[in-house]
Amino acid sequence: ARHQARAVGQTVVCTGYGVTTITIDAQGNPVPDGPMILCPDCVPALAALTDTVTPLFSAPSRLVPVRYARRVTLVHQPEAPVHAQSRAPPVTV
């Protein structure tokens, strides 16, 4: 987490009850576990791991038909440009 002193090393011990990680300082002494600090960078990721689905919006209580007025707009469309015809490929190279 932020603003915590870094440990020098970690030792992983396999016990009959599972894996235990022991953090060691520069002199080789185990560092006591302090209070758990939630990293502000990781909290949003932890919040996303829930099983509940948050609805983004609720369904409307009733449906109302929408009618739009028709509009006729005349648009001037220019004629397509006339291009010169392509010539044939060269007779000799």
PDB file of N, CA and C in Angstrom:
ATOM      1  N   ALA A   1       0.836  -1.178   0.000  1.00  0.00           N
ATOM      2  CA  ALA A   1       0.000   0.000   0.000  1.00  0.00           C
ATOM      3  C   ALA A   1       0.884   1.246   0.000  1.00  0.00           C
ATOM      4  N   ARG A   2       0.297   2.354  -0.259  1.00  0.00           N
ATOM      5  CA  ARG A   2       1.056   3.599  -0.305  1.00  0.00           C
ATOM      6  C   ARG A   2       1.580   3.974   1.075  1.00  0.00           C
ATOM      7  N   HIS A   3       2.706   4.671   1.099  1.00  0.00           N
ATOM      8  CA  HIS A   3       3.290   5.260   2.303  1.00  0.00           C
ATOM      9  C   HIS A   3       3.675   4.221   3.348  1.00  0.00           C
ATOM     10  N   GLN A   4       3.941   3.001   2.943  1.00  0.00           N
ATOM     11  CA  GLN A   4       4.420   1.995   3.870  1.00  0.00           C
ATOM     12  C   GLN A   4       5.885   1.738   3.581  1.00  0.00           C
ATOM     13  N   ALA A   5       6.659   1.471   4.631  1.00  0.00           N
ATOM     14  CA  ALA A   5       8.060   1.125   4.426  1.00  0.00           C
ATOM     15  C   ALA A   5       8.136  -0.238   3.750  1.00  0.00           C
ATOM     16  N   ARG A   6       9.033  -0.332   2.799  1.00  0.00           N
ATOM     17  CA  ARG A   6       9.159  -1.595   2.079  1.00  0.00           C
ATOM     18  C   ARG A   6       9.925  -2.602   2.927  1.00  0.00           C
ATOM     19  N   ALA A   7       9.491  -3.827   2.852  1.00  0.00           N
ATOM     20  CA  ALA A   7      10.210  -4.893   3.529  1.00  0.00           C
ATOM     21  C   ALA A   7      11.388  -5.300   2.662  1.00  0.00           C
ATOM     22  N   VAL A   8      12.426  -5.840   3.305  1.00  0.00           N
ATOM     23  CA  VAL A   8      13.611  -6.240   2.559  1.00  0.00           C
ATOM     24  C   VAL A   8      13.363  -7.558   1.855  1.00  0.00           C
ATOM     25  N   GLY A   9      12.682  -8.472   2.500  1.00  0.00           N
ATOM     26  CA  GLY A   9      12.451  -9.770   1.872  1.00  0.00           C
ATOM     27  C   GLY A   9      11.254 -10.470   2.459  1.00  0.00           C
ATOM     28  N   GLN A  10      10.885 -11.539   1.808  1.00  0.00           N
ATOM     29  CA  GLN A  10       9.776 -12.356   2.288  1.00  0.00           C
ATOM     30  C   GLN A  10      10.191 -13.816   2.209  1.00  0.00           C
ATOM     31  N   THR A  11       9.761 -14.579   3.185  1.00  0.00           N
ATOM     32  CA  THR A  11      10.009 -16.007   3.205  1.00  0.00           C
ATOM     33  C   THR A  11       8.656 -16.696   3.214  1.00  0.00           C
ATOM     34  N   VAL A  12       8.499 -17.662   2.346  1.00  0.00           N
ATOM     35  CA  VAL A  12       7.248 -18.408   2.271  1.00  0.00           C
ATOM     36  C   VAL A  12       7.475 -19.755   2.943  1.00  0.00           C
ATOM     37  N   VAL A  13       6.680 -20.047   3.964  1.00  0.00           N
ATOM     38  CA  VAL A  13       6.791 -21.291   4.716  1.00  0.00           C
ATOM     39  C   VAL A  13       5.552 -22.124   4.435  1.00  0.00           C
ATOM     40  N   CYS A  14       5.784 -23.374   4.041  1.00  0.00           N
ATOM     41  CA  CYS A  14       4.678 -24.292   3.770  1.00  0.00           C
ATOM     42  C   CYS A  14       4.416 -25.088   5.043  1.00  0.00           C
ATOM     43  N   THR A  15       3.243 -24.945   5.634  1.00  0.00           N
ATOM     44  CA  THR A  15       2.893 -25.675   6.850  1.00  0.00           C
ATOM     45  C   THR A  15       1.803 -26.674   6.525  1.00  0.00           C
ATOM     46  N   GLY A  16       1.419 -27.434   7.512  1.00  0.00           N
ATOM     47  CA  GLY A  16       0.344 -28.394   7.310  1.00  0.00           C
ATOM     48  C   GLY A  16      -1.006 -27.726   7.158  1.00  0.00           C
ATOM     49  N   TYR A  17      -1.086 -26.457   7.511  1.00  0.00           N
ATOM     50  CA  TYR A  17      -2.345 -25.719   7.433  1.00  0.00           C
ATOM     51  C   TYR A  17      -2.422 -24.795   6.231  1.00  0.00           C
ATOM     52  N   GLY A  18      -1.346 -24.698   5.475  1.00  0.00           N
ATOM     53  CA  GLY A  18      -1.346 -23.823   4.310  1.00  0.00           C
ATOM     54  C   GLY A  18      -0.033 -23.067   4.195  1.00  0.00           C
ATOM     55  N   VAL A  19      -0.009 -22.109   3.319  1.00  0.00           N
ATOM     56  CA  VAL A  19       1.190 -21.323   3.053  1.00  0.00           C
ATOM     57  C   VAL A  19       1.172 -20.076   3.928  1.00  0.00           C
ATOM     58  N   THR A  20       2.316 -19.773   4.552  1.00  0.00           N
ATOM     59  CA  THR A  20       2.451 -18.581   5.374  1.00  0.00           C
ATOM     60  C   THR A  20       3.612 -17.755   4.837  1.00  0.00           C
ATOM     61  N   THR A  21       3.427 -16.462   4.691  1.00  0.00           N
ATOM     62  CA  THR A  21       4.483 -15.571   4.225  1.00  0.00           C
ATOM     63  C   THR A  21       4.979 -14.753   5.410  1.00  0.00           C
ATOM     64  N   ILE A  22       6.298 -14.797   5.625  1.00  0.00           N
ATOM     65  CA  ILE A  22       6.914 -14.039   6.712  1.00  0.00           C
ATOM     66  C   ILE A  22       7.741 -12.928   6.089  1.00  0.00           C
ATOM     67  N   THR A  23       7.475 -11.694   6.472  1.00  0.00           N
ATOM     68  CA  THR A  23       8.209 -10.542   5.963  1.00  0.00           C
ATOM     69  C   THR A  23       9.412 -10.294   6.864  1.00  0.00           C
ATOM     70  N   ILE A  24      10.576 -10.059   6.242  1.00  0.00           N
ATOM     71  CA  ILE A  24      11.831  -9.923   6.979  1.00  0.00           C
ATOM     72  C   ILE A  24      12.425  -8.546   6.720  1.00  0.00           C
ATOM     73  N   ASP A  25      13.002  -7.914   7.782  1.00  0.00           N
ATOM     74  CA  ASP A  25      13.647  -6.605   7.616  1.00  0.00           C
ATOM     75  C   ASP A  25      15.111  -6.781   7.209  1.00  0.00           C
ATOM     76  N   ALA A  26      15.886  -5.698   7.183  1.00  0.00           N
ATOM     77  CA  ALA A  26      17.273  -5.730   6.703  1.00  0.00           C
ATOM     78  C   ALA A  26      18.179  -6.579   7.597  1.00  0.00           C
ATOM     79  N   GLN A  27      17.860  -6.718   8.875  1.00  0.00           N
ATOM     80  CA  GLN A  27      18.678  -7.525   9.784  1.00  0.00           C
ATOM     81  C   GLN A  27      18.235  -8.984   9.820  1.00  0.00           C
ATOM     82  N   GLY A  28      17.218  -9.348   9.080  1.00  0.00           N
ATOM     83  CA  GLY A  28      16.730 -10.728   9.061  1.00  0.00           C
ATOM     84  C   GLY A  28      15.693 -11.025  10.116  1.00  0.00           C
ATOM     85  N   ASN A  29      15.218 -10.004  10.797  1.00  0.00           N
ATOM     86  CA  ASN A  29      14.195 -10.188  11.825  1.00  0.00           C
ATOM     87  C   ASN A  29      12.812 -10.112  11.191  1.00  0.00           C
ATOM     88  N   PRO A  30      11.894 -10.964  11.666  1.00  0.00           N
ATOM     89  CA  PRO A  30      10.536 -10.886  11.121  1.00  0.00           C
ATOM     90  C   PRO A  30       9.863  -9.571  11.499  1.00  0.00           C
ATOM     91  N   VAL A  31       9.144  -9.018  10.557  1.00  0.00           N
ATOM     92  CA  VAL A  31       8.424  -7.765  10.768  1.00  0.00           C
ATOM     93  C   VAL A  31       7.010  -8.122  11.213  1.00  0.00           C
ATOM     94  N   PRO A  32       6.552  -7.552  12.341  1.00  0.00           N
ATOM     95  CA  PRO A  32       5.187  -7.880  12.779  1.00  0.00           C
ATOM     96  C   PRO A  32       4.152  -7.330  11.797  1.00  0.00           C
ATOM     97  N   ASP A  33       3.087  -8.088  11.685  1.00  0.00           N
ATOM     98  CA  ASP A  33       2.000  -7.649  10.808  1.00  0.00           C
ATOM     99  C   ASP A  33       1.277  -6.485  11.464  1.00  0.00           C
ATOM    100  N   GLY A  34       1.184  -5.395  10.738  1.00  0.00           N
ATOM    101  CA  GLY A  34       0.475  -4.222  11.233  1.00  0.00           C
ATOM    102  C   GLY A  34      -0.980  -4.277  10.802  1.00  0.00           C
ATOM    103  N   PRO A  35      -1.674  -3.184  11.012  1.00  0.00           N
ATOM    104  CA  PRO A  35      -3.071  -3.157  10.566  1.00  0.00           C
ATOM    105  C   PRO A  35      -3.136  -3.218   9.041  1.00  0.00           C
ATOM    106  N   MET A  36      -4.167  -3.852   8.559  1.00  0.00           N
ATOM    107  CA  MET A  36      -4.336  -3.971   7.115  1.00  0.00           C
ATOM    108  C   MET A  36      -4.734  -2.618   6.540  1.00  0.00           C
ATOM    109  N   ILE A  37      -3.979  -2.156   5.548  1.00  0.00           N
ATOM    110  CA  ILE A  37      -4.258  -0.875   4.907  1.00  0.00           C
ATOM    111  C   ILE A  37      -4.705  -1.161   3.480  1.00  0.00           C
ATOM    112  N   LEU A  38      -5.883  -0.725   3.155  1.00  0.00           N
ATOM    113  CA  LEU A  38      -6.374  -0.924   1.797  1.00  0.00           C
ATOM    114  C   LEU A  38      -5.752   0.111   0.880  1.00  0.00           C
ATOM    115  N   CYS A  39      -5.142  -0.371  -0.171  1.00  0.00           N
ATOM    116  CA  CYS A  39      -4.509   0.515  -1.139  1.00  0.00           C
ATOM    117  C   CYS A  39      -5.600   1.237  -1.931  1.00  0.00           C
ATOM    118  N   PRO A  40      -5.541   2.567  -2.029  1.00  0.00           N
ATOM    119  CA  PRO A  40      -6.592   3.285  -2.757  1.00  0.00           C
ATOM    120  C   PRO A  40      -6.614   2.959  -4.245  1.00  0.00           C
ATOM    121  N   ASP A  41      -5.515   2.392  -4.759  1.00  0.00           N
ATOM    122  CA  ASP A  41      -5.516   1.988  -6.162  1.00  0.00           C
ATOM    123  C   ASP A  41      -6.256   0.671  -6.361  1.00  0.00           C
ATOM    124  N   CYS A  42      -6.313  -0.163  -5.317  1.00  0.00           N
ATOM    125  CA  CYS A  42      -6.917  -1.490  -5.442  1.00  0.00           C
ATOM    126  C   CYS A  42      -8.371  -1.550  -4.985  1.00  0.00           C
ATOM    127  N   VAL A  43      -8.821  -0.578  -4.220  1.00  0.00           N
ATOM    128  CA  VAL A  43     -10.182  -0.623  -3.677  1.00  0.00           C
ATOM    129  C   VAL A  43     -11.244  -0.713  -4.778  1.00  0.00           C
ATOM    130  N   PRO A  44     -11.152   0.048  -5.884  1.00  0.00           N
ATOM    131  CA  PRO A  44     -12.170  -0.112  -6.928  1.00  0.00           C
ATOM    132  C   PRO A  44     -12.194  -1.516  -7.523  1.00  0.00           C
ATOM    133  N   ALA A  45     -11.030  -2.156  -7.627  1.00  0.00           N
ATOM    134  CA  ALA A  45     -10.999  -3.520  -8.152  1.00  0.00           C
ATOM    135  C   ALA A  45     -11.663  -4.483  -7.178  1.00  0.00           C
ATOM    136  N   LEU A  46     -11.468  -4.278  -5.880  1.00  0.00           N
ATOM    137  CA  LEU A  46     -12.122  -5.135  -4.895  1.00  0.00           C
ATOM    138  C   LEU A  46     -13.632  -4.931  -4.904  1.00  0.00           C
ATOM    139  N   ALA A  47     -14.069  -3.718  -5.129  1.00  0.00           N
ATOM    140  CA  ALA A  47     -15.505  -3.445  -5.181  1.00  0.00           C
ATOM    141  C   ALA A  47     -16.144  -4.117  -6.387  1.00  0.00           C
ATOM    142  N   ALA A  48     -15.373  -4.322  -7.444  1.00  0.00           N
ATOM    143  CA  ALA A  48     -15.917  -4.948  -8.647  1.00  0.00           C
ATOM    144  C   ALA A  48     -16.039  -6.455  -8.503  1.00  0.00           C
ATOM    145  N   LEU A  49     -15.477  -7.041  -7.459  1.00  0.00           N
ATOM    146  CA  LEU A  49     -15.502  -8.489  -7.285  1.00  0.00           C
ATOM    147  C   LEU A  49     -16.741  -9.000  -6.559  1.00  0.00           C
ATOM    148  N   THR A  50     -17.714  -8.175  -6.318  1.00  0.00           N
ATOM    149  CA  THR A  50     -18.922  -8.621  -5.629  1.00  0.00           C
ATOM    150  C   THR A  50     -19.801  -9.422  -6.576  1.00  0.00           C
ATOM    151  N   ASP A  51     -20.661 -10.254  -6.007  1.00  0.00           N
ATOM    152  CA  ASP A  51     -21.556 -11.083  -6.815  1.00  0.00           C
ATOM    153  C   ASP A  51     -22.841 -10.366  -7.190  1.00  0.00           C
ATOM    154  N   THR A  52     -23.097  -9.237  -6.590  1.00  0.00           N
ATOM    155  CA  THR A  52     -24.341  -8.531  -6.879  1.00  0.00           C
ATOM    156  C   THR A  52     -24.188  -7.693  -8.140  1.00  0.00           C
ATOM    157  N   VAL A  53     -25.271  -7.576  -8.850  1.00  0.00           N
ATOM    158  CA  VAL A  53     -25.281  -6.775 -10.069  1.00  0.00           C
ATOM    159  C   VAL A  53     -26.018  -5.484  -9.768  1.00  0.00           C
ATOM    160  N   THR A  54     -25.368  -4.384  -9.997  1.00  0.00           N
ATOM    161  CA  THR A  54     -25.991  -3.088  -9.770  1.00  0.00           C
ATOM    162  C   THR A  54     -26.687  -2.662 -11.051  1.00  0.00           C
ATOM    163  N   PRO A  55     -28.007  -2.474 -11.010  1.00  0.00           N
ATOM    164  CA  PRO A  55     -28.689  -2.052 -12.235  1.00  0.00           C
ATOM    165  C   PRO A  55     -28.293  -0.632 -12.613  1.00  0.00           C
ATOM    166  N   LEU A  56     -28.041  -0.436 -13.885  1.00  0.00           N
ATOM    167  CA  LEU A  56     -27.662   0.889 -14.345  1.00  0.00           C
ATOM    168  C   LEU A  56     -28.868   1.814 -14.432  1.00  0.00           C
ATOM    169  N   PHE A  57     -30.021   1.251 -14.727  1.00  0.00           N
ATOM    170  CA  PHE A  57     -31.246   2.043 -14.777  1.00  0.00           C
ATOM    171  C   PHE A  57     -32.405   1.099 -14.501  1.00  0.00           C
ATOM    172  N   SER A  58     -33.517   1.646 -14.083  1.00  0.00           N
ATOM    173  CA  SER A  58     -34.687   0.818 -13.812  1.00  0.00           C
ATOM    174  C   SER A  58     -35.653   0.907 -14.988  1.00  0.00           C
ATOM    175  N   ALA A  59     -36.482  -0.095 -15.111  1.00  0.00           N
ATOM    176  CA  ALA A  59     -37.459  -0.126 -16.197  1.00  0.00           C
ATOM    177  C   ALA A  59     -38.520   0.943 -15.957  1.00  0.00           C
ATOM    178  N   PRO A  60     -39.023   1.560 -17.025  1.00  0.00           N
ATOM    179  CA  PRO A  60     -40.056   2.586 -16.840  1.00  0.00           C
ATOM    180  C   PRO A  60     -41.354   1.961 -16.338  1.00  0.00           C
ATOM    181  N   SER A  61     -42.118   2.736 -15.579  1.00  0.00           N
ATOM    182  CA  SER A  61     -43.371   2.218 -15.032  1.00  0.00           C
ATOM    183  C   SER A  61     -44.449   2.110 -16.104  1.00  0.00           C
ATOM    184  N   ARG A  62     -44.393   2.974 -17.114  1.00  0.00           N
ATOM    185  CA  ARG A  62     -45.339   2.877 -18.225  1.00  0.00           C
ATOM    186  C   ARG A  62     -44.661   3.380 -19.489  1.00  0.00           C
ATOM    187  N   LEU A  63     -45.133   2.897 -20.618  1.00  0.00           N
ATOM    188  CA  LEU A  63     -44.574   3.286 -21.905  1.00  0.00           C
ATOM    189  C   LEU A  63     -45.466   4.332 -22.554  1.00  0.00           C
ATOM    190  N   VAL A  64     -44.883   5.350 -23.094  1.00  0.00           N
ATOM    191  CA  VAL A  64     -45.617   6.423 -23.752  1.00  0.00           C
ATOM    192  C   VAL A  64     -45.165   6.469 -25.207  1.00  0.00           C
ATOM    193  N   PRO A  65     -46.111   6.331 -26.154  1.00  0.00           N
ATOM    194  CA  PRO A  65     -45.698   6.398 -27.559  1.00  0.00           C
ATOM    195  C   PRO A  65     -45.230   7.806 -27.919  1.00  0.00           C
ATOM    196  N   VAL A  66     -44.246   7.865 -28.764  1.00  0.00           N
ATOM    197  CA  VAL A  66     -43.691   9.143 -29.191  1.00  0.00           C
ATOM    198  C   VAL A  66     -44.011   9.323 -30.661  1.00  0.00           C
ATOM    199  N   ARG A  67     -44.531  10.478 -31.009  1.00  0.00           N
ATOM    200  CA  ARG A  67     -44.842  10.771 -32.409  1.00  0.00           C
ATOM    201  C   ARG A  67     -44.029  11.973 -32.836  1.00  0.00           C
ATOM    202  N   TYR A  68     -43.420  11.829 -33.979  1.00  0.00           N
ATOM    203  CA  TYR A  68     -42.607  12.907 -34.519  1.00  0.00           C
ATOM    204  C   TYR A  68     -43.329  13.535 -35.698  1.00  0.00           C
ATOM    205  N   ALA A  69     -43.236  14.840 -35.818  1.00  0.00           N
ATOM    206  CA  ALA A  69     -43.845  15.537 -36.952  1.00  0.00           C
ATOM    207  C   ALA A  69     -42.977  15.312 -38.183  1.00  0.00           C
ATOM    208  N   ARG A  70     -43.638  15.126 -39.320  1.00  0.00           N
ATOM    209  CA  ARG A  70     -42.891  14.941 -40.565  1.00  0.00           C
ATOM    210  C   ARG A  70     -42.419  16.281 -41.073  1.00  0.00           C
ATOM    211  N   ARG A  71     -41.217  16.292 -41.572  1.00  0.00           N
ATOM    212  CA  ARG A  71     -40.680  17.489 -42.184  1.00  0.00           C
ATOM    213  C   ARG A  71     -40.168  17.125 -43.564  1.00  0.00           C
ATOM    214  N   VAL A  72     -40.555  17.893 -44.547  1.00  0.00           N
ATOM    215  CA  VAL A  72     -40.066  17.671 -45.904  1.00  0.00           C
ATOM    216  C   VAL A  72     -39.093  18.792 -46.214  1.00  0.00           C
ATOM    217  N   THR A  73     -37.877  18.405 -46.549  1.00  0.00           N
ATOM    218  CA  THR A  73     -36.852  19.384 -46.883  1.00  0.00           C
ATOM    219  C   THR A  73     -36.313  19.048 -48.260  1.00  0.00           C
ATOM    220  N   LEU A  74     -36.393  20.018 -49.161  1.00  0.00           N
ATOM    221  CA  LEU A  74     -35.856  19.816 -50.500  1.00  0.00           C
ATOM    222  C   LEU A  74     -34.390  20.213 -50.497  1.00  0.00           C
ATOM    223  N   VAL A  75     -33.567  19.317 -50.995  1.00  0.00           N
ATOM    224  CA  VAL A  75     -32.134  19.551 -51.030  1.00  0.00           C
ATOM    225  C   VAL A  75     -31.700  19.551 -52.479  1.00  0.00           C
ATOM    226  N   HIS A  76     -30.956  20.588 -52.872  1.00  0.00           N
ATOM    227  CA  HIS A  76     -30.435  20.654 -54.229  1.00  0.00           C
ATOM    228  C   HIS A  76     -29.239  19.717 -54.338  1.00  0.00           C
ATOM    229  N   GLN A  77     -29.334  18.768 -55.265  1.00  0.00           N
ATOM    230  CA  GLN A  77     -28.237  17.836 -55.465  1.00  0.00           C
ATOM    231  C   GLN A  77     -27.584  18.156 -56.800  1.00  0.00           C
ATOM    232  N   PRO A  78     -26.309  18.496 -56.799  1.00  0.00           N
ATOM    233  CA  PRO A  78     -25.658  18.855 -58.064  1.00  0.00           C
ATOM    234  C   PRO A  78     -25.514  17.637 -58.970  1.00  0.00           C
ATOM    235  N   GLU A  79     -25.386  17.922 -60.259  1.00  0.00           N
ATOM    236  CA  GLU A  79     -25.198  16.850 -61.243  1.00  0.00           C
ATOM    237  C   GLU A  79     -23.844  16.191 -61.012  1.00  0.00           C
ATOM    238  N   ALA A  80     -23.750  14.936 -61.373  1.00  0.00           N
ATOM    239  CA  ALA A  80     -22.477  14.228 -61.252  1.00  0.00           C
ATOM    240  C   ALA A  80     -21.500  14.799 -62.263  1.00  0.00           C
ATOM    241  N   PRO A  81     -20.245  14.993 -61.895  1.00  0.00           N
ATOM    242  CA  PRO A  81     -19.278  15.555 -62.841  1.00  0.00           C
ATOM    243  C   PRO A  81     -19.006  14.583 -63.990  1.00  0.00           C
ATOM    244  N   VAL A  82     -18.751  15.153 -65.159  1.00  0.00           N
ATOM    245  CA  VAL A  82     -18.448  14.339 -66.340  1.00  0.00           C
ATOM    246  C   VAL A  82     -16.937  14.216 -66.431  1.00  0.00           C
ATOM    247  N   HIS A  83     -16.452  12.981 -66.496  1.00  0.00           N
ATOM    248  CA  HIS A  83     -15.019  12.727 -66.585  1.00  0.00           C
ATOM    249  C   HIS A  83     -14.661  12.337 -68.010  1.00  0.00           C
ATOM    250  N   ALA A  84     -13.455  12.656 -68.385  1.00  0.00           N
ATOM    251  CA  ALA A  84     -12.971  12.250 -69.703  1.00  0.00           C
ATOM    252  C   ALA A  84     -12.784  10.737 -69.714  1.00  0.00           C
ATOM    253  N   GLN A  85     -12.983  10.136 -70.880  1.00  0.00           N
ATOM    254  CA  GLN A  85     -12.832   8.692 -71.004  1.00  0.00           C
ATOM    255  C   GLN A  85     -11.364   8.303 -70.865  1.00  0.00           C
ATOM    256  N   SER A  86     -11.110   7.163 -70.284  1.00  0.00           N
ATOM    257  CA  SER A  86      -9.740   6.673 -70.160  1.00  0.00           C
ATOM    258  C   SER A  86      -9.235   6.225 -71.513  1.00  0.00           C
ATOM    259  N   ARG A  87      -7.928   6.337 -71.707  1.00  0.00           N
ATOM    260  CA  ARG A  87      -7.379   5.893 -72.984  1.00  0.00           C
ATOM    261  C   ARG A  87      -6.953   4.443 -72.856  1.00  0.00           C
ATOM    262  N   ALA A  88      -6.632   3.823 -73.952  1.00  0.00           N
ATOM    263  CA  ALA A  88      -6.222   2.426 -73.973  1.00  0.00           C
ATOM    264  C   ALA A  88      -4.790   2.297 -73.467  1.00  0.00           C
ATOM    265  N   PRO A  89      -4.365   1.069 -73.108  1.00  0.00           N
ATOM    266  CA  PRO A  89      -2.980   0.890 -72.685  1.00  0.00           C
ATOM    267  C   PRO A  89      -2.029   1.109 -73.857  1.00  0.00           C
ATOM    268  N   PRO A  90      -0.758   1.358 -73.593  1.00  0.00           N
ATOM    269  CA  PRO A  90       0.184   1.597 -74.691  1.00  0.00           C
ATOM    270  C   PRO A  90       0.313   0.368 -75.594  1.00  0.00           C
ATOM    271  N   VAL A  91       0.561   0.624 -76.866  1.00  0.00           N
ATOM    272  CA  VAL A  91       0.679  -0.466 -77.834  1.00  0.00           C
ATOM    273  C   VAL A  91       1.988  -1.210 -77.609  1.00  0.00           C
ATOM    274  N   THR A  92       3.073  -0.498 -77.414  1.00  0.00           N
ATOM    275  CA  THR A  92       4.367  -1.138 -77.160  1.00  0.00           C
ATOM    276  C   THR A  92       5.003  -0.498 -75.944  1.00  0.00           C
ATOM    277  N   VAL A  93       5.882  -1.255 -75.346  1.00  0.00           N
ATOM    278  CA  VAL A  93       6.576  -0.738 -74.169  1.00  0.00           C
ATOM    279  C   VAL A  93       8.018  -0.463 -74.507  1.00  0.00           C
TER     280      VAL A  93
END
